[in-house]
Amino acid sequence: MSEGSNFLVRNTMEILVWQMVDDVMRKFPEVCSCEGCRSDIVALALNQLPPKYVATEIGEVYSKSNILESQYRADIIGAMTKAIVKVTESPRCKRG
Ligand SMILES: [Zn+2]
């Protein structure tokens, strides 16, 4: 019999990138901010960043992500900046 688990494994890096994407994109007014391009930026940035998995109890949420954020902030912004440059060159919504 399967019980519902009280724990979730999440990639904290992914949470952080989603949390920071709007702030970083605001510095690049030329980048398209539609949902598709925004998702592309997050995906491209995450491909350059090491995943940081944590097991969290449901409800506990992101208390640990603040620590990670200060540790990886510069890396995340760097990866996101590269991703934004790429998407600006070839926005998915204006391709084809
Ligand atoms: Zn777009």
mmCIF file of N, CA and C and ligand atoms in Angstrom:
data_model
loop_
_atom_site.group_PDB
_atom_site.id
_atom_site.type_symbol
_atom_site.label_atom_id
_atom_site.label_comp_id
_atom_site.label_asym_id
_atom_site.label_seq_id
_atom_site.Cartn_x
_atom_site.Cartn_y
_atom_site.Cartn_z
ATOM 1 N N MET A 1 0.836 -1.200 0.000
ATOM 2 C CA MET A 1 0.000 0.000 0.000
ATOM 3 C C MET A 1 0.873 1.253 0.000
ATOM 4 N N SER A 2 0.548 2.186 -0.843
ATOM 5 C CA SER A 2 1.421 3.357 -0.949
ATOM 6 C C SER A 2 0.863 4.527 -0.156
ATOM 7 N N GLU A 3 1.702 5.026 0.725
ATOM 8 C CA GLU A 3 1.340 6.211 1.484
ATOM 9 C C GLU A 3 1.830 7.434 0.741
ATOM 10 N N GLY A 4 1.161 8.544 0.889
ATOM 11 C CA GLY A 4 1.682 9.773 0.317
ATOM 12 C C GLY A 4 2.922 10.183 1.089
ATOM 13 N N SER A 5 3.960 10.536 0.356
ATOM 14 C CA SER A 5 5.186 10.943 1.026
ATOM 15 C C SER A 5 5.043 12.359 1.571
ATOM 16 N N ASN A 6 5.701 12.617 2.691
ATOM 17 C CA ASN A 6 5.704 13.964 3.255
ATOM 18 C C ASN A 6 6.912 14.760 2.803
ATOM 19 N N PHE A 7 7.735 14.125 1.967
ATOM 20 C CA PHE A 7 8.959 14.797 1.551
ATOM 21 C C PHE A 7 8.985 14.975 0.045
ATOM 22 N N LEU A 8 9.658 16.044 -0.349
ATOM 23 C CA LEU A 8 9.840 16.326 -1.758
ATOM 24 C C LEU A 8 11.322 16.552 -2.016
ATOM 25 N N VAL A 9 11.798 16.068 -3.146
ATOM 26 C CA VAL A 9 13.163 16.396 -3.548
ATOM 27 C C VAL A 9 13.080 17.477 -4.620
ATOM 28 N N ARG A 10 13.720 18.587 -4.348
ATOM 29 C CA ARG A 10 13.648 19.700 -5.273
ATOM 30 C C ARG A 10 15.033 20.183 -5.621
ATOM 31 N N ASN A 11 15.160 20.714 -6.812
ATOM 32 C CA ASN A 11 16.408 21.329 -7.216
ATOM 33 C C ASN A 11 16.366 22.807 -6.797
ATOM 34 N N THR A 12 17.099 23.110 -5.740
ATOM 35 C CA THR A 12 17.070 24.479 -5.217
ATOM 36 C C THR A 12 17.546 25.484 -6.254
ATOM 37 N N MET A 13 18.485 25.033 -7.081
ATOM 38 C CA MET A 13 18.989 25.938 -8.108
ATOM 39 C C MET A 13 17.851 26.385 -9.035
ATOM 40 N N GLU A 14 16.972 25.442 -9.352
ATOM 41 C CA GLU A 14 15.839 25.770 -10.213
ATOM 42 C C GLU A 14 14.913 26.783 -9.542
ATOM 43 N N ILE A 15 14.679 26.585 -8.256
ATOM 44 C CA ILE A 15 13.819 27.514 -7.518
ATOM 45 C C ILE A 15 14.432 28.916 -7.533
ATOM 46 N N LEU A 16 15.742 28.955 -7.292
ATOM 47 C CA LEU A 16 16.422 30.252 -7.248
ATOM 48 C C LEU A 16 16.382 30.954 -8.594
ATOM 49 N N VAL A 17 16.614 30.177 -9.659
ATOM 50 C CA VAL A 17 16.615 30.790 -10.992
ATOM 51 C C VAL A 17 15.236 31.378 -11.298
ATOM 52 N N TRP A 18 14.179 30.635 -10.977
ATOM 53 C CA TRP A 18 12.831 31.161 -11.198
ATOM 54 C C TRP A 18 12.577 32.403 -10.339
ATOM 55 N N GLN A 19 13.120 32.383 -9.115
ATOM 56 C CA GLN A 19 12.914 33.542 -8.236
ATOM 57 C C GLN A 19 13.624 34.786 -8.750
ATOM 58 N N MET A 20 14.761 34.574 -9.416
ATOM 59 C CA MET A 20 15.584 35.709 -9.804
ATOM 60 C C MET A 20 15.371 36.167 -11.237
ATOM 61 N N VAL A 21 14.681 35.355 -12.030
ATOM 62 C CA VAL A 21 14.641 35.636 -13.475
ATOM 63 C C VAL A 21 14.045 37.016 -13.791
ATOM 64 N N ASP A 22 13.001 37.408 -13.107
ATOM 65 C CA ASP A 22 12.369 38.686 -13.431
ATOM 66 C C ASP A 22 13.288 39.873 -13.129
ATOM 67 N N ASP A 23 13.965 39.784 -11.985
ATOM 68 C CA ASP A 23 14.891 40.848 -11.608
ATOM 69 C C ASP A 23 16.013 41.002 -12.626
ATOM 70 N N VAL A 24 16.575 39.858 -13.035
ATOM 71 C CA VAL A 24 17.697 39.922 -13.967
ATOM 72 C C VAL A 24 17.205 40.416 -15.329
ATOM 73 N N MET A 25 16.045 39.925 -15.760
ATOM 74 C CA MET A 25 15.520 40.331 -17.071
ATOM 75 C C MET A 25 15.218 41.825 -17.129
ATOM 76 N N ARG A 26 14.869 42.396 -15.981
ATOM 77 C CA ARG A 26 14.565 43.823 -15.943
ATOM 78 C C ARG A 26 15.770 44.669 -16.364
ATOM 79 N N LYS A 27 16.962 44.118 -16.177
ATOM 80 C CA LYS A 27 18.172 44.847 -16.571
ATOM 81 C C LYS A 27 18.440 44.755 -18.064
ATOM 82 N N PHE A 28 17.664 43.945 -18.748
ATOM 83 C CA PHE A 28 17.842 43.769 -20.187
ATOM 84 C C PHE A 28 16.516 44.080 -20.886
ATOM 85 N N PRO A 29 16.220 45.371 -21.043
ATOM 86 C CA PRO A 29 14.901 45.734 -21.576
ATOM 87 C C PRO A 29 14.667 45.211 -22.995
ATOM 88 N N GLU A 30 15.739 44.856 -23.696
ATOM 89 C CA GLU A 30 15.577 44.424 -25.090
ATOM 90 C C GLU A 30 15.150 42.962 -25.201
ATOM 91 N N VAL A 31 15.248 42.207 -24.094
ATOM 92 C CA VAL A 31 14.894 40.791 -24.184
ATOM 93 C C VAL A 31 13.370 40.633 -24.121
ATOM 94 N N CYS A 32 12.874 39.697 -24.931
ATOM 95 C CA CYS A 32 11.444 39.412 -24.920
ATOM 96 C C CYS A 32 11.081 38.743 -23.597
ATOM 97 N N SER A 33 9.992 39.192 -22.989
ATOM 98 C CA SER A 33 9.629 38.632 -21.688
ATOM 99 C C SER A 33 8.385 37.750 -21.762
ATOM 100 N N CYS A 34 8.078 37.255 -22.962
ATOM 101 C CA CYS A 34 6.929 36.351 -23.060
ATOM 102 C C CYS A 34 7.248 35.044 -22.332
ATOM 103 N N GLU A 35 6.224 34.260 -22.087
ATOM 104 C CA GLU A 35 6.405 33.063 -21.286
ATOM 105 C C GLU A 35 7.407 32.091 -21.903
ATOM 106 N N GLY A 36 7.373 31.954 -23.212
ATOM 107 C CA GLY A 36 8.275 31.019 -23.891
ATOM 108 C C GLY A 36 9.726 31.440 -23.753
ATOM 109 N N CYS A 37 10.001 32.728 -23.983
ATOM 110 C CA CYS A 37 11.375 33.211 -23.901
ATOM 111 C C CYS A 37 11.876 33.170 -22.456
ATOM 112 N N ARG A 38 10.998 33.504 -21.532
ATOM 113 C CA ARG A 38 11.346 33.459 -20.117
ATOM 114 C C ARG A 38 11.703 32.022 -19.713
ATOM 115 N N SER A 39 10.924 31.063 -20.170
ATOM 116 C CA SER A 39 11.212 29.661 -19.865
ATOM 117 C C SER A 39 12.517 29.219 -20.513
ATOM 118 N N ASP A 40 12.774 29.694 -21.739
ATOM 119 C CA ASP A 40 14.041 29.376 -22.405
ATOM 120 C C ASP A 40 15.217 29.895 -21.598
ATOM 121 N N ILE A 41 15.088 31.108 -21.089
ATOM 122 C CA ILE A 41 16.169 31.709 -20.297
ATOM 123 C C ILE A 41 16.433 30.870 -19.053
ATOM 124 N N VAL A 42 15.385 30.473 -18.379
ATOM 125 C CA VAL A 42 15.535 29.643 -17.185
ATOM 126 C C VAL A 42 16.202 28.312 -17.539
ATOM 127 N N ALA A 43 15.748 27.675 -18.620
ATOM 128 C CA ALA A 43 16.308 26.374 -19.017
ATOM 129 C C ALA A 43 17.780 26.508 -19.406
ATOM 130 N N LEU A 44 18.098 27.524 -20.193
ATOM 131 C CA LEU A 44 19.490 27.712 -20.621
ATOM 132 C C LEU A 44 20.388 28.011 -19.431
ATOM 133 N N ALA A 45 19.898 28.818 -18.513
ATOM 134 C CA ALA A 45 20.698 29.140 -17.327
ATOM 135 C C ALA A 45 20.922 27.884 -16.488
ATOM 136 N N LEU A 46 19.864 27.085 -16.317
ATOM 137 C CA LEU A 46 19.989 25.880 -15.490
ATOM 138 C C LEU A 46 20.944 24.867 -16.101
ATOM 139 N N ASN A 47 21.045 24.841 -17.425
ATOM 140 C CA ASN A 47 21.987 23.926 -18.062
ATOM 141 C C ASN A 47 23.430 24.267 -17.736
ATOM 142 N N GLN A 48 23.671 25.504 -17.365
ATOM 143 C CA GLN A 48 25.037 25.914 -17.052
ATOM 144 C C GLN A 48 25.348 25.833 -15.566
ATOM 145 N N LEU A 49 24.321 25.594 -14.763
ATOM 146 C CA LEU A 49 24.505 25.630 -13.315
ATOM 147 C C LEU A 49 24.457 24.218 -12.730
ATOM 148 N N PRO A 50 25.223 23.977 -11.666
ATOM 149 C CA PRO A 50 25.138 22.659 -11.030
ATOM 150 C C PRO A 50 23.805 22.528 -10.297
ATOM 151 N N PRO A 51 23.125 21.397 -10.441
ATOM 152 C CA PRO A 51 21.886 21.221 -9.680
ATOM 153 C C PRO A 51 22.204 21.094 -8.195
ATOM 154 N N LYS A 52 21.317 21.605 -7.373
ATOM 155 C CA LYS A 52 21.487 21.499 -5.919
ATOM 156 C C LYS A 52 20.214 20.927 -5.335
ATOM 157 N N TYR A 53 20.209 19.612 -5.164
ATOM 158 C CA TYR A 53 18.994 18.965 -4.690
ATOM 159 C C TYR A 53 18.910 18.984 -3.175
ATOM 160 N N VAL A 54 17.727 19.262 -2.697
ATOM 161 C CA VAL A 54 17.472 19.167 -1.262
ATOM 162 C C VAL A 54 16.173 18.400 -1.056
ATOM 163 N N ALA A 55 16.123 17.649 0.039
ATOM 164 C CA ALA A 55 14.876 17.008 0.436
ATOM 165 C C ALA A 55 14.195 17.937 1.424
ATOM 166 N N THR A 56 12.986 18.328 1.107
ATOM 167 C CA THR A 56 12.267 19.210 2.020
ATOM 168 C C THR A 56 10.977 18.535 2.447
ATOM 169 N N GLU A 57 10.595 18.822 3.660
ATOM 170 C CA GLU A 57 9.316 18.350 4.136
ATOM 171 C C GLU A 57 8.253 19.259 3.532
ATOM 172 N N ILE A 58 7.149 18.670 3.109
ATOM 173 C CA ILE A 58 6.101 19.474 2.505
ATOM 174 C C ILE A 58 5.647 20.539 3.500
ATOM 175 N N GLY A 59 5.583 21.783 3.054
ATOM 176 C CA GLY A 59 5.224 22.867 3.957
ATOM 177 C C GLY A 59 6.438 23.622 4.470
ATOM 178 N N GLU A 60 7.561 22.926 4.520
ATOM 179 C CA GLU A 60 8.778 23.562 5.048
ATOM 180 C C GLU A 60 9.325 24.610 4.084
ATOM 181 N N VAL A 61 9.173 24.359 2.874
ATOM 182 C CA VAL A 61 9.655 25.118 1.714
ATOM 183 C C VAL A 61 11.057 25.688 1.798
ATOM 184 N N TYR A 62 11.262 26.916 1.368
ATOM 185 C CA TYR A 62 12.579 27.283 0.858
ATOM 186 C C TYR A 62 13.509 27.958 1.855
ATOM 187 N N SER A 63 13.461 27.578 3.117
ATOM 188 C CA SER A 63 14.320 28.263 4.063
ATOM 189 C C SER A 63 15.798 28.130 3.699
ATOM 190 N N LYS A 64 16.142 27.018 3.071
ATOM 191 C CA LYS A 64 17.553 26.809 2.741
ATOM 192 C C LYS A 64 17.983 27.565 1.492
ATOM 193 N N SER A 65 17.030 27.983 0.698
ATOM 194 C CA SER A 65 17.418 28.580 -0.572
ATOM 195 C C SER A 65 18.083 29.945 -0.387
ATOM 196 N N ASN A 66 17.825 30.622 0.738
ATOM 197 C CA ASN A 66 18.464 31.914 0.965
ATOM 198 C C ASN A 66 19.977 31.773 1.131
ATOM 199 N N ILE A 67 20.367 30.735 1.842
ATOM 200 C CA ILE A 67 21.793 30.476 2.018
ATOM 201 C C ILE A 67 22.427 30.210 0.662
ATOM 202 N N LEU A 68 21.791 29.316 -0.081
ATOM 203 C CA LEU A 68 22.312 28.997 -1.400
ATOM 204 C C LEU A 68 22.343 30.216 -2.298
ATOM 205 N N GLU A 69 21.333 31.061 -2.158
ATOM 206 C CA GLU A 69 21.276 32.211 -3.033
ATOM 207 C C GLU A 69 22.510 33.080 -2.876
ATOM 208 N N SER A 70 22.906 33.362 -1.617
ATOM 209 C CA SER A 70 24.065 34.225 -1.440
ATOM 210 C C SER A 70 25.331 33.542 -1.945
ATOM 211 N N GLN A 71 25.351 32.214 -1.840
ATOM 212 C CA GLN A 71 26.518 31.469 -2.283
ATOM 213 C C GLN A 71 26.630 31.445 -3.805
ATOM 214 N N TYR A 72 25.516 31.332 -4.489
ATOM 215 C CA TYR A 72 25.538 31.104 -5.928
ATOM 216 C C TYR A 72 25.033 32.277 -6.744
ATOM 217 N N ARG A 73 24.698 33.362 -6.057
ATOM 218 C CA ARG A 73 24.085 34.494 -6.718
ATOM 219 C C ARG A 73 24.849 34.945 -7.970
ATOM 220 N N ALA A 74 26.182 35.118 -7.806
ATOM 221 C CA ALA A 74 26.988 35.604 -8.927
ATOM 222 C C ALA A 74 26.963 34.612 -10.090
ATOM 223 N N ASP A 75 27.048 33.310 -9.770
ATOM 224 C CA ASP A 75 26.995 32.281 -10.815
ATOM 225 C C ASP A 75 25.652 32.299 -11.532
ATOM 226 N N ILE A 76 24.588 32.440 -10.756
ATOM 227 C CA ILE A 76 23.247 32.420 -11.339
ATOM 228 C C ILE A 76 23.067 33.619 -12.267
ATOM 229 N N ILE A 77 23.495 34.787 -11.802
ATOM 230 C CA ILE A 77 23.351 35.982 -12.635
ATOM 231 C C ILE A 77 24.201 35.848 -13.905
ATOM 232 N N GLY A 78 25.395 35.299 -13.770
ATOM 233 C CA GLY A 78 26.260 35.081 -14.932
ATOM 234 C C GLY A 78 25.618 34.146 -15.948
ATOM 235 N N ALA A 79 25.086 33.023 -15.465
ATOM 236 C CA ALA A 79 24.452 32.047 -16.352
ATOM 237 C C ALA A 79 23.207 32.639 -17.005
ATOM 238 N N MET A 80 22.472 33.410 -16.224
ATOM 239 C CA MET A 80 21.244 34.002 -16.752
ATOM 240 C C MET A 80 21.554 35.076 -17.792
ATOM 241 N N THR A 81 22.620 35.822 -17.555
ATOM 242 C CA THR A 81 23.010 36.852 -18.509
ATOM 243 C C THR A 81 23.355 36.217 -19.858
ATOM 244 N N LYS A 82 24.105 35.121 -19.830
ATOM 245 C CA LYS A 82 24.438 34.412 -21.069
ATOM 246 C C LYS A 82 23.175 33.919 -21.759
ATOM 247 N N ALA A 83 22.265 33.383 -20.972
ATOM 248 C CA ALA A 83 21.012 32.868 -21.521
ATOM 249 C C ALA A 83 20.194 33.993 -22.156
ATOM 250 N N ILE A 84 20.189 35.145 -21.512
ATOM 251 C CA ILE A 84 19.421 36.280 -22.022
ATOM 252 C C ILE A 84 20.004 36.764 -23.346
ATOM 253 N N VAL A 85 21.336 36.801 -23.420
ATOM 254 C CA VAL A 85 21.982 37.215 -24.673
ATOM 255 C C VAL A 85 21.565 36.275 -25.812
ATOM 256 N N LYS A 86 21.570 34.966 -25.518
ATOM 257 C CA LYS A 86 21.215 33.965 -26.521
ATOM 258 C C LYS A 86 19.769 34.134 -26.984
ATOM 259 N N VAL A 87 18.880 34.307 -26.022
ATOM 260 C CA VAL A 87 17.452 34.429 -26.348
ATOM 261 C C VAL A 87 17.182 35.748 -27.083
ATOM 262 N N THR A 88 17.914 36.791 -26.710
ATOM 263 C CA THR A 88 17.746 38.077 -27.394
ATOM 264 C C THR A 88 18.127 37.954 -28.865
ATOM 265 N N GLU A 89 19.178 37.164 -29.149
ATOM 266 C CA GLU A 89 19.609 36.956 -30.530
ATOM 267 C C GLU A 89 18.577 36.178 -31.324
ATOM 268 N N SER A 90 17.883 35.261 -30.652
ATOM 269 C CA SER A 90 16.958 34.381 -31.359
ATOM 270 C C SER A 90 15.773 34.020 -30.460
ATOM 271 N N PRO A 91 14.850 34.988 -30.292
ATOM 272 C CA PRO A 91 13.696 34.706 -29.426
ATOM 273 C C PRO A 91 12.812 33.623 -30.035
ATOM 274 N N ARG A 92 12.386 32.670 -29.223
ATOM 275 C CA ARG A 92 11.608 31.546 -29.763
ATOM 276 C C ARG A 92 10.288 32.002 -30.400
ATOM 277 N N CYS A 93 9.715 33.069 -29.865
ATOM 278 C CA CYS A 93 8.420 33.510 -30.362
ATOM 279 C C CYS A 93 8.522 34.232 -31.704
ATOM 280 N N LYS A 94 9.744 34.671 -32.065
ATOM 281 C CA LYS A 94 9.898 35.380 -33.340
ATOM 282 C C LYS A 94 10.672 34.581 -34.352
ATOM 283 N N ARG A 95 10.944 33.320 -34.005
ATOM 284 C CA ARG A 95 11.674 32.436 -34.901
ATOM 285 C C ARG A 95 10.726 31.883 -35.953
ATOM 286 N N GLY A 96 11.310 31.503 -37.079
ATOM 287 C CA GLY A 96 10.537 30.787 -38.113
ATOM 288 C C GLY A 96 9.590 31.663 -38.847
HETATM 289 ZN ZN ZN B 1 9.248 35.835 -26.697
#
